[in-house]
Amino acid sequence: MTAHALLLSSSRQGDETYLEHARAHILAHLGERRELLFVPYAAVTQTYDAYVEAVQKALPECSVVGLHRASDPVKAITQAKENHQAIVTGGGNTFHLLYTLYEQKLIAPLQNAIADGTPYIGWSAGSNICGMSIRTTNDMPIIEPPSFNALTILPFQLNPHYTDYQPPGHNGETRDQRLAEFTALNPRTPVVAIREGTALLLTNNTLTLQGEKGGFVFTGEEKRPIAAGESLTKLLG
C-alpha cells in the first residue's frame, strides 16, 4: 500500500477559525505540493463554489480547484497525481457525499488514485468515507446512496467528531451507546473514534494518531483508549 492520507476529525477545534488547527498538518502532509483538487460534494446548504472559496481562503498558500468544475471528474481524479495535485475532501453530510461519489462513478477512481500514492486529505465526512462504510457517521441520512460501502482505504470504521460528553438532562443515546450498537452487530469490525483536533495519518504503510488528544478503538464489547501519537498500524491487518 502506497497510500499517503491525512484524515482529520474536523475542520475546526473549539472556537478556532476554519481549518486553523488543521493548517499545519495539511501543509506538512502536502510537502512541496500546493495544488489541491477539492471534492465539495458533502456540502448541502452552501454552493460548491462557496465551499471551494472557503477552503481557498483558509489555505492561501494553495491553489484550490473544485472537482465539480471538471468536465470529466473521473479523468480529473485519475490524472491528479501527474498534475501534481493532492485530492482533498471536505466535511458536511456524509450521505450526500457518498451518494454523489456513486452518482459520478468516482468510487473506484478515488480508491485507485489513493492506493497509487496520490496525496489525500479529508476532514469529517471526507475522512469518514475512507473507512469500510459510512455506517458509523454522525450524520442524518438525508439522501440514500446506492450502498453504505465506502472507499476502504482503512480496513475498519471511523467515527470523527468523537465525544463522550453528555449534556445534563439529555436522555438520548450517547455516542458510546451508538457505537456499541454497531459493534454488537459487527463484533469483528473495529471502530476508531477520533476527537476534534486530531487526525489519522496513513503513510509508508504505518498508521498513527496525530494531535494532542487521545481517542478510542471500539471492538465488540471493548472500548480501548489510544494515546496521542500511538501507532495503530496493527489495525491495517
PDB file of N, CA and C in Angstrom, residues 46-133:
ATOM      1  N   GLN A  46     -24.740  25.042   1.287  1.00  0.00           N
ATOM      2  CA  GLN A  46     -23.943  26.065   0.617  1.00  0.00           C
ATOM      3  C   GLN A  46     -23.571  25.552  -0.760  1.00  0.00           C
ATOM      4  N   THR A  47     -23.281  26.451  -1.683  1.00  0.00           N
ATOM      5  CA  THR A  47     -22.929  26.029  -3.029  1.00  0.00           C
ATOM      6  C   THR A  47     -21.527  25.438  -3.028  1.00  0.00           C
ATOM      7  N   TYR A  48     -21.258  24.625  -4.030  1.00  0.00           N
ATOM      8  CA  TYR A  48     -19.917  24.057  -4.164  1.00  0.00           C
ATOM      9  C   TYR A  48     -18.880  25.157  -4.382  1.00  0.00           C
ATOM     10  N   ASP A  49     -19.235  26.167  -5.161  1.00  0.00           N
ATOM     11  CA  ASP A  49     -18.294  27.272  -5.391  1.00  0.00           C
ATOM     12  C   ASP A  49     -17.967  27.996  -4.088  1.00  0.00           C
ATOM     13  N   ALA A  50     -18.981  28.208  -3.252  1.00  0.00           N
ATOM     14  CA  ALA A  50     -18.741  28.868  -1.966  1.00  0.00           C
ATOM     15  C   ALA A  50     -17.854  28.013  -1.080  1.00  0.00           C
ATOM     16  N   TYR A  51     -18.017  26.708  -1.150  1.00  0.00           N
ATOM     17  CA  TYR A  51     -17.200  25.798  -0.362  1.00  0.00           C
ATOM     18  C   TYR A  51     -15.734  25.877  -0.792  1.00  0.00           C
ATOM     19  N   VAL A  52     -15.520  25.845  -2.101  1.00  0.00           N
ATOM     20  CA  VAL A  52     -14.155  25.969  -2.628  1.00  0.00           C
ATOM     21  C   VAL A  52     -13.539  27.290  -2.179  1.00  0.00           C
ATOM     22  N   GLU A  53     -14.307  28.343  -2.243  1.00  0.00           N
ATOM     23  CA  GLU A  53     -13.813  29.664  -1.844  1.00  0.00           C
ATOM     24  C   GLU A  53     -13.409  29.687  -0.372  1.00  0.00           C
ATOM     25  N   ALA A  54     -14.186  29.015   0.482  1.00  0.00           N
ATOM     26  CA  ALA A  54     -13.865  28.978   1.909  1.00  0.00           C
ATOM     27  C   ALA A  54     -12.558  28.228   2.162  1.00  0.00           C
ATOM     28  N   VAL A  55     -12.355  27.137   1.454  1.00  0.00           N
ATOM     29  CA  VAL A  55     -11.111  26.374   1.611  1.00  0.00           C
ATOM     30  C   VAL A  55      -9.932  27.168   1.083  1.00  0.00           C
ATOM     31  N   GLN A  56     -10.126  27.840  -0.056  1.00  0.00           N
ATOM     32  CA  GLN A  56      -9.060  28.669  -0.622  1.00  0.00           C
ATOM     33  C   GLN A  56      -8.653  29.774   0.352  1.00  0.00           C
ATOM     34  N   LYS A  57      -9.634  30.386   0.986  1.00  0.00           N
ATOM     35  CA  LYS A  57      -9.351  31.457   1.947  1.00  0.00           C
ATOM     36  C   LYS A  57      -8.589  30.920   3.162  1.00  0.00           C
ATOM     37  N   ALA A  58      -8.924  29.716   3.593  1.00  0.00           N
ATOM     38  CA  ALA A  58      -8.273  29.127   4.756  1.00  0.00           C
ATOM     39  C   ALA A  58      -6.870  28.625   4.457  1.00  0.00           C
ATOM     40  N   LEU A  59      -6.607  28.325   3.174  1.00  0.00           N
ATOM     41  CA  LEU A  59      -5.298  27.803   2.759  1.00  0.00           C
ATOM     42  C   LEU A  59      -4.734  28.684   1.641  1.00  0.00           C
ATOM     43  N   PRO A  60      -4.354  29.917   1.957  1.00  0.00           N
ATOM     44  CA  PRO A  60      -3.919  30.857   0.919  1.00  0.00           C
ATOM     45  C   PRO A  60      -2.636  30.446   0.204  1.00  0.00           C
ATOM     46  N   GLU A  61      -1.876  29.539   0.807  1.00  0.00           N
ATOM     47  CA  GLU A  61      -0.646  29.076   0.162  1.00  0.00           C
ATOM     48  C   GLU A  61      -0.938  28.133  -1.006  1.00  0.00           C
ATOM     49  N   CYS A  62      -2.161  27.653  -1.072  1.00  0.00           N
ATOM     50  CA  CYS A  62      -2.518  26.623  -2.049  1.00  0.00           C
ATOM     51  C   CYS A  62      -3.415  27.182  -3.148  1.00  0.00           C
ATOM     52  N   SER A  63      -3.471  26.437  -4.225  1.00  0.00           N
ATOM     53  CA  SER A  63      -4.410  26.720  -5.306  1.00  0.00           C
ATOM     54  C   SER A  63      -5.473  25.644  -5.287  1.00  0.00           C
ATOM     55  N   VAL A  64      -6.712  26.031  -5.016  1.00  0.00           N
ATOM     56  CA  VAL A  64      -7.800  25.077  -4.812  1.00  0.00           C
ATOM     57  C   VAL A  64      -8.737  25.087  -6.016  1.00  0.00           C
ATOM     58  N   VAL A  65      -8.926  23.929  -6.614  1.00  0.00           N
ATOM     59  CA  VAL A  65      -9.812  23.773  -7.774  1.00  0.00           C
ATOM     60  C   VAL A  65     -10.911  22.789  -7.402  1.00  0.00           C
ATOM     61  N   GLY A  66     -12.159  23.152  -7.636  1.00  0.00           N
ATOM     62  CA  GLY A  66     -13.282  22.274  -7.307  1.00  0.00           C
ATOM     63  C   GLY A  66     -13.487  21.186  -8.348  1.00  0.00           C
ATOM     64  N   LEU A  67     -13.638  19.961  -7.893  1.00  0.00           N
ATOM     65  CA  LEU A  67     -13.870  18.840  -8.801  1.00  0.00           C
ATOM     66  C   LEU A  67     -15.167  19.029  -9.578  1.00  0.00           C
ATOM     67  N   HIS A  68     -16.135  19.715  -9.002  1.00  0.00           N
ATOM     68  CA  HIS A  68     -17.429  19.905  -9.658  1.00  0.00           C
ATOM     69  C   HIS A  68     -17.305  20.740 -10.926  1.00  0.00           C
ATOM     70  N   ARG A  69     -16.189  21.456 -11.076  1.00  0.00           N
ATOM     71  CA  ARG A  69     -15.966  22.282 -12.263  1.00  0.00           C
ATOM     72  C   ARG A  69     -15.294  21.508 -13.394  1.00  0.00           C
ATOM     73  N   ALA A  70     -14.847  20.285 -13.117  1.00  0.00           N
ATOM     74  CA  ALA A  70     -14.174  19.485 -14.145  1.00  0.00           C
ATOM     75  C   ALA A  70     -15.198  18.958 -15.151  1.00  0.00           C
ATOM     76  N   SER A  71     -14.862  19.032 -16.427  1.00  0.00           N
ATOM     77  CA  SER A  71     -15.757  18.494 -17.452  1.00  0.00           C
ATOM     78  C   SER A  71     -15.826  16.976 -17.386  1.00  0.00           C
ATOM     79  N   ASP A  72     -14.765  16.358 -16.877  1.00  0.00           N
ATOM     80  CA  ASP A  72     -14.707  14.900 -16.718  1.00  0.00           C
ATOM     81  C   ASP A  72     -14.131  14.617 -15.340  1.00  0.00           C
ATOM     82  N   PRO A  73     -14.982  14.510 -14.305  1.00  0.00           N
ATOM     83  CA  PRO A  73     -14.481  14.300 -12.945  1.00  0.00           C
ATOM     84  C   PRO A  73     -13.648  13.041 -12.779  1.00  0.00           C
ATOM     85  N   VAL A  74     -14.016  11.976 -13.456  1.00  0.00           N
ATOM     86  CA  VAL A  74     -13.237  10.732 -13.365  1.00  0.00           C
ATOM     87  C   VAL A  74     -11.812  10.968 -13.868  1.00  0.00           C
ATOM     88  N   LYS A  75     -11.681  11.632 -15.000  1.00  0.00           N
ATOM     89  CA  LYS A  75     -10.366  11.930 -15.559  1.00  0.00           C
ATOM     90  C   LYS A  75      -9.583  12.847 -14.635  1.00  0.00           C
ATOM     91  N   ALA A  76     -10.257  13.809 -14.013  1.00  0.00           N
ATOM     92  CA  ALA A  76      -9.581  14.732 -13.103  1.00  0.00           C
ATOM     93  C   ALA A  76      -8.978  13.979 -11.925  1.00  0.00           C
ATOM     94  N   ILE A  77      -9.720  13.027 -11.373  1.00  0.00           N
ATOM     95  CA  ILE A  77      -9.203  12.219 -10.260  1.00  0.00           C
ATOM     96  C   ILE A  77      -8.053  11.338 -10.741  1.00  0.00           C
ATOM     97  N   THR A  78      -8.230  10.723 -11.882  1.00  0.00           N
ATOM     98  CA  THR A  78      -7.226   9.802 -12.412  1.00  0.00           C
ATOM     99  C   THR A  78      -5.908  10.510 -12.711  1.00  0.00           C
ATOM    100  N   GLN A  79      -5.987  11.750 -13.154  1.00  0.00           N
ATOM    101  CA  GLN A  79      -4.785  12.485 -13.550  1.00  0.00           C
ATOM    102  C   GLN A  79      -4.252  13.418 -12.463  1.00  0.00           C
ATOM    103  N   ALA A  80      -4.843  13.365 -11.281  1.00  0.00           N
ATOM    104  CA  ALA A  80      -4.422  14.274 -10.214  1.00  0.00           C
ATOM    105  C   ALA A  80      -2.946  14.108  -9.872  1.00  0.00           C
ATOM    106  N   LYS A  81      -2.481  12.881  -9.797  1.00  0.00           N
ATOM    107  CA  LYS A  81      -1.086  12.641  -9.408  1.00  0.00           C
ATOM    108  C   LYS A  81      -0.123  13.231 -10.423  1.00  0.00           C
ATOM    109  N   GLU A  82      -0.361  12.982 -11.700  1.00  0.00           N
ATOM    110  CA  GLU A  82       0.550  13.507 -12.721  1.00  0.00           C
ATOM    111  C   GLU A  82       0.425  15.018 -12.859  1.00  0.00           C
ATOM    112  N   ASN A  83      -0.693  15.572 -12.410  1.00  0.00           N
ATOM    113  CA  ASN A  83      -0.863  17.023 -12.403  1.00  0.00           C
ATOM    114  C   ASN A  83      -0.338  17.656 -11.115  1.00  0.00           C
ATOM    115  N   HIS A  84       0.327  16.845 -10.301  1.00  0.00           N
ATOM    116  CA  HIS A  84       0.919  17.301  -9.032  1.00  0.00           C
ATOM    117  C   HIS A  84      -0.130  17.883  -8.086  1.00  0.00           C
ATOM    118  N   GLN A  85      -1.322  17.281  -8.115  1.00  0.00           N
ATOM    119  CA  GLN A  85      -2.393  17.704  -7.231  1.00  0.00           C
ATOM    120  C   GLN A  85      -2.580  16.703  -6.093  1.00  0.00           C
ATOM    121  N   ALA A  86      -2.988  17.203  -4.956  1.00  0.00           N
ATOM    122  CA  ALA A  86      -3.494  16.358  -3.887  1.00  0.00           C
ATOM    123  C   ALA A  86      -5.015  16.382  -3.966  1.00  0.00           C
ATOM    124  N   ILE A  87      -5.631  15.293  -3.575  1.00  0.00           N
ATOM    125  CA  ILE A  87      -7.094  15.221  -3.535  1.00  0.00           C
ATOM    126  C   ILE A  87      -7.545  15.531  -2.114  1.00  0.00           C
ATOM    127  N   VAL A  88      -8.458  16.479  -1.987  1.00  0.00           N
ATOM    128  CA  VAL A  88      -8.938  16.919  -0.677  1.00  0.00           C
ATOM    129  C   VAL A  88     -10.464  16.838  -0.657  1.00  0.00           C
ATOM    130  N   THR A  89     -11.006  16.228   0.387  1.00  0.00           N
ATOM    131  CA  THR A  89     -12.455  16.102   0.512  1.00  0.00           C
ATOM    132  C   THR A  89     -12.894  16.711   1.833  1.00  0.00           C
ATOM    133  N   GLY A  90     -13.793  17.685   1.765  1.00  0.00           N
ATOM    134  CA  GLY A  90     -14.241  18.388   2.956  1.00  0.00           C
ATOM    135  C   GLY A  90     -15.407  17.722   3.649  1.00  0.00           C
ATOM    136  N   GLY A  91     -15.763  18.279   4.798  1.00  0.00           N
ATOM    137  CA  GLY A  91     -16.857  17.752   5.585  1.00  0.00           C
ATOM    138  C   GLY A  91     -18.204  18.306   5.169  1.00  0.00           C
ATOM    139  N   GLY A  92     -19.214  17.840   5.845  1.00  0.00           N
ATOM    140  CA  GLY A  92     -20.586  18.185   5.521  1.00  0.00           C
ATOM    141  C   GLY A  92     -21.451  16.980   5.823  1.00  0.00           C
ATOM    142  N   ASN A  93     -22.316  16.613   4.908  1.00  0.00           N
ATOM    143  CA  ASN A  93     -23.156  15.444   5.109  1.00  0.00           C
ATOM    144  C   ASN A  93     -22.561  14.236   4.400  1.00  0.00           C
ATOM    145  N   THR A  94     -22.234  13.211   5.176  1.00  0.00           N
ATOM    146  CA  THR A  94     -21.553  12.037   4.639  1.00  0.00           C
ATOM    147  C   THR A  94     -22.419  11.280   3.634  1.00  0.00           C
ATOM    148  N   PHE A  95     -23.722  11.239   3.878  1.00  0.00           N
ATOM    149  CA  PHE A  95     -24.611  10.523   2.957  1.00  0.00           C
ATOM    150  C   PHE A  95     -24.668  11.225   1.604  1.00  0.00           C
ATOM    151  N   HIS A  96     -24.735  12.540   1.619  1.00  0.00           N
ATOM    152  CA  HIS A  96     -24.763  13.284   0.365  1.00  0.00           C
ATOM    153  C   HIS A  96     -23.438  13.137  -0.375  1.00  0.00           C
ATOM    154  N   LEU A  97     -22.346  13.150   0.360  1.00  0.00           N
ATOM    155  CA  LEU A  97     -21.029  12.968  -0.250  1.00  0.00           C
ATOM    156  C   LEU A  97     -20.932  11.614  -0.935  1.00  0.00           C
ATOM    157  N   LEU A  98     -21.265  10.554  -0.219  1.00  0.00           N
ATOM    158  CA  LEU A  98     -21.136   9.215  -0.801  1.00  0.00           C
ATOM    159  C   LEU A  98     -22.114   9.018  -1.952  1.00  0.00           C
ATOM    160  N   TYR A  99     -23.332   9.536  -1.804  1.00  0.00           N
ATOM    161  CA  TYR A  99     -24.318   9.464  -2.885  1.00  0.00           C
ATOM    162  C   TYR A  99     -23.747  10.062  -4.175  1.00  0.00           C
ATOM    163  N   THR A 100     -23.131  11.236  -4.065  1.00  0.00           N
ATOM    164  CA  THR A 100     -22.618  11.919  -5.251  1.00  0.00           C
ATOM    165  C   THR A 100     -21.406  11.203  -5.823  1.00  0.00           C
ATOM    166  N   LEU A 101     -20.572  10.636  -4.978  1.00  0.00           N
ATOM    167  CA  LEU A 101     -19.431   9.864  -5.483  1.00  0.00           C
ATOM    168  C   LEU A 101     -19.904   8.669  -6.294  1.00  0.00           C
ATOM    169  N   TYR A 102     -20.946   7.996  -5.810  1.00  0.00           N
ATOM    170  CA  TYR A 102     -21.512   6.887  -6.590  1.00  0.00           C
ATOM    171  C   TYR A 102     -22.132   7.406  -7.885  1.00  0.00           C
ATOM    172  N   GLU A 103     -22.867   8.501  -7.782  1.00  0.00           N
ATOM    173  CA  GLU A 103     -23.545   9.067  -8.949  1.00  0.00           C
ATOM    174  C   GLU A 103     -22.549   9.450 -10.039  1.00  0.00           C
ATOM    175  N   GLN A 104     -21.412   9.999  -9.624  1.00  0.00           N
ATOM    176  CA  GLN A 104     -20.383  10.439 -10.567  1.00  0.00           C
ATOM    177  C   GLN A 104     -19.413   9.321 -10.955  1.00  0.00           C
ATOM    178  N   LYS A 105     -19.660   8.103 -10.421  1.00  0.00           N
ATOM    179  CA  LYS A 105     -18.804   6.936 -10.710  1.00  0.00           C
ATOM    180  C   LYS A 105     -17.343   7.185 -10.300  1.00  0.00           C
ATOM    181  N   LEU A 106     -17.193   7.731  -9.106  1.00  0.00           N
ATOM    182  CA  LEU A 106     -15.871   8.131  -8.636  1.00  0.00           C
ATOM    183  C   LEU A 106     -15.295   7.222  -7.549  1.00  0.00           C
ATOM    184  N   ILE A 107     -16.032   6.211  -7.125  1.00  0.00           N
ATOM    185  CA  ILE A 107     -15.541   5.352  -6.045  1.00  0.00           C
ATOM    186  C   ILE A 107     -14.251   4.649  -6.453  1.00  0.00           C
ATOM    187  N   ALA A 108     -14.287   3.893  -7.531  1.00  0.00           N
ATOM    188  CA  ALA A 108     -13.086   3.159  -7.958  1.00  0.00           C
ATOM    189  C   ALA A 108     -11.947   4.091  -8.353  1.00  0.00           C
ATOM    190  N   PRO A 109     -12.194   5.180  -9.107  1.00  0.00           N
ATOM    191  CA  PRO A 109     -11.094   6.103  -9.408  1.00  0.00           C
ATOM    192  C   PRO A 109     -10.427   6.677  -8.161  1.00  0.00           C
ATOM    193  N   LEU A 110     -11.209   7.018  -7.146  1.00  0.00           N
ATOM    194  CA  LEU A 110     -10.628   7.520  -5.908  1.00  0.00           C
ATOM    195  C   LEU A 110      -9.812   6.444  -5.203  1.00  0.00           C
ATOM    196  N   GLN A 111     -10.356   5.241  -5.122  1.00  0.00           N
ATOM    197  CA  GLN A 111      -9.622   4.141  -4.498  1.00  0.00           C
ATOM    198  C   GLN A 111      -8.290   3.918  -5.198  1.00  0.00           C
ATOM    199  N   ASN A 112      -8.317   3.902  -6.509  1.00  0.00           N
ATOM    200  CA  ASN A 112      -7.095   3.644  -7.280  1.00  0.00           C
ATOM    201  C   ASN A 112      -6.094   4.779  -7.139  1.00  0.00           C
ATOM    202  N   ALA A 113      -6.581   6.013  -7.173  1.00  0.00           N
ATOM    203  CA  ALA A 113      -5.683   7.169  -7.067  1.00  0.00           C
ATOM    204  C   ALA A 113      -4.986   7.198  -5.713  1.00  0.00           C
ATOM    205  N   ILE A 114      -5.743   6.947  -4.647  1.00  0.00           N
ATOM    206  CA  ILE A 114      -5.156   6.970  -3.305  1.00  0.00           C
ATOM    207  C   ILE A 114      -4.191   5.805  -3.126  1.00  0.00           C
ATOM    208  N   ALA A 115      -4.572   4.634  -3.596  1.00  0.00           N
ATOM    209  CA  ALA A 115      -3.688   3.471  -3.495  1.00  0.00           C
ATOM    210  C   ALA A 115      -2.397   3.676  -4.275  1.00  0.00           C
ATOM    211  N   ASP A 116      -2.465   4.482  -5.320  1.00  0.00           N
ATOM    212  CA  ASP A 116      -1.291   4.744  -6.161  1.00  0.00           C
ATOM    213  C   ASP A 116      -0.414   5.857  -5.605  1.00  0.00           C
ATOM    214  N   GLY A 117      -0.777   6.399  -4.449  1.00  0.00           N
ATOM    215  CA  GLY A 117       0.074   7.377  -3.797  1.00  0.00           C
ATOM    216  C   GLY A 117      -0.299   8.825  -4.002  1.00  0.00           C
ATOM    217  N   THR A 118      -1.410   9.102  -4.677  1.00  0.00           N
ATOM    218  CA  THR A 118      -1.862  10.489  -4.764  1.00  0.00           C
ATOM    219  C   THR A 118      -2.175  10.977  -3.356  1.00  0.00           C
ATOM    220  N   PRO A 119      -1.539  12.050  -2.887  1.00  0.00           N
ATOM    221  CA  PRO A 119      -1.817  12.513  -1.519  1.00  0.00           C
ATOM    222  C   PRO A 119      -3.306  12.806  -1.339  1.00  0.00           C
ATOM    223  N   TYR A 120      -3.822  12.371  -0.206  1.00  0.00           N
ATOM    224  CA  TYR A 120      -5.232  12.567   0.092  1.00  0.00           C
ATOM    225  C   TYR A 120      -5.361  13.229   1.454  1.00  0.00           C
ATOM    226  N   ILE A 121      -6.290  14.183   1.541  1.00  0.00           N
ATOM    227  CA  ILE A 121      -6.621  14.840   2.805  1.00  0.00           C
ATOM    228  C   ILE A 121      -8.140  14.894   2.919  1.00  0.00           C
ATOM    229  N   GLY A 122      -8.648  14.509   4.067  1.00  0.00           N
ATOM    230  CA  GLY A 122     -10.079  14.620   4.317  1.00  0.00           C
ATOM    231  C   GLY A 122     -10.327  15.120   5.722  1.00  0.00           C
ATOM    232  N   TRP A 123     -11.475  15.733   5.922  1.00  0.00           N
ATOM    233  CA  TRP A 123     -11.891  16.052   7.283  1.00  0.00           C
ATOM    234  C   TRP A 123     -13.372  15.751   7.423  1.00  0.00           C
ATOM    235  N   SER A 124     -13.737  15.283   8.616  1.00  0.00           N
ATOM    236  CA  SER A 124     -15.123  14.938   8.926  1.00  0.00           C
ATOM    237  C   SER A 124     -15.665  13.936   7.903  1.00  0.00           C
ATOM    238  N   ALA A 125     -16.659  14.298   7.106  1.00  0.00           N
ATOM    239  CA  ALA A 125     -17.200  13.376   6.106  1.00  0.00           C
ATOM    240  C   ALA A 125     -16.124  12.904   5.138  1.00  0.00           C
ATOM    241  N   GLY A 126     -15.186  13.780   4.813  1.00  0.00           N
ATOM    242  CA  GLY A 126     -14.102  13.424   3.902  1.00  0.00           C
ATOM    243  C   GLY A 126     -13.159  12.389   4.475  1.00  0.00           C
ATOM    244  N   SER A 127     -13.137  12.280   5.798  1.00  0.00           N
ATOM    245  CA  SER A 127     -12.389  11.211   6.461  1.00  0.00           C
ATOM    246  C   SER A 127     -13.256   9.960   6.592  1.00  0.00           C
ATOM    247  N   ASN A 128     -14.520  10.164   6.931  1.00  0.00           N
ATOM    248  CA  ASN A 128     -15.426   9.046   7.160  1.00  0.00           C
ATOM    249  C   ASN A 128     -15.506   8.098   5.973  1.00  0.00           C
ATOM    250  N   ILE A 129     -15.459   8.641   4.764  1.00  0.00           N
ATOM    251  CA  ILE A 129     -15.578   7.792   3.572  1.00  0.00           C
ATOM    252  C   ILE A 129     -14.353   6.926   3.340  1.00  0.00           C
ATOM    253  N   CYS A 130     -13.292   7.138   4.111  1.00  0.00           N
ATOM    254  CA  CYS A 130     -12.085   6.327   3.919  1.00  0.00           C
ATOM    255  C   CYS A 130     -12.120   5.033   4.707  1.00  0.00           C
ATOM    256  N   GLY A 131     -13.147   4.843   5.528  1.00  0.00           N
ATOM    257  CA  GLY A 131     -13.326   3.576   6.209  1.00  0.00           C
ATOM    258  C   GLY A 131     -14.047   2.567   5.334  1.00  0.00           C
ATOM    259  N   MET A 132     -14.424   1.452   5.939  1.00  0.00           N
ATOM    260  CA  MET A 132     -15.089   0.395   5.179  1.00  0.00           C
ATOM    261  C   MET A 132     -16.482   0.811   4.722  1.00  0.00           C
ATOM    262  N   SER A 133     -17.169   1.564   5.569  1.00  0.00           N
ATOM    263  CA  SER A 133     -18.506   2.029   5.225  1.00  0.00           C
ATOM    264  C   SER A 133     -18.763   3.313   6.000  1.00  0.00           C
TER     265      SER A 133
END
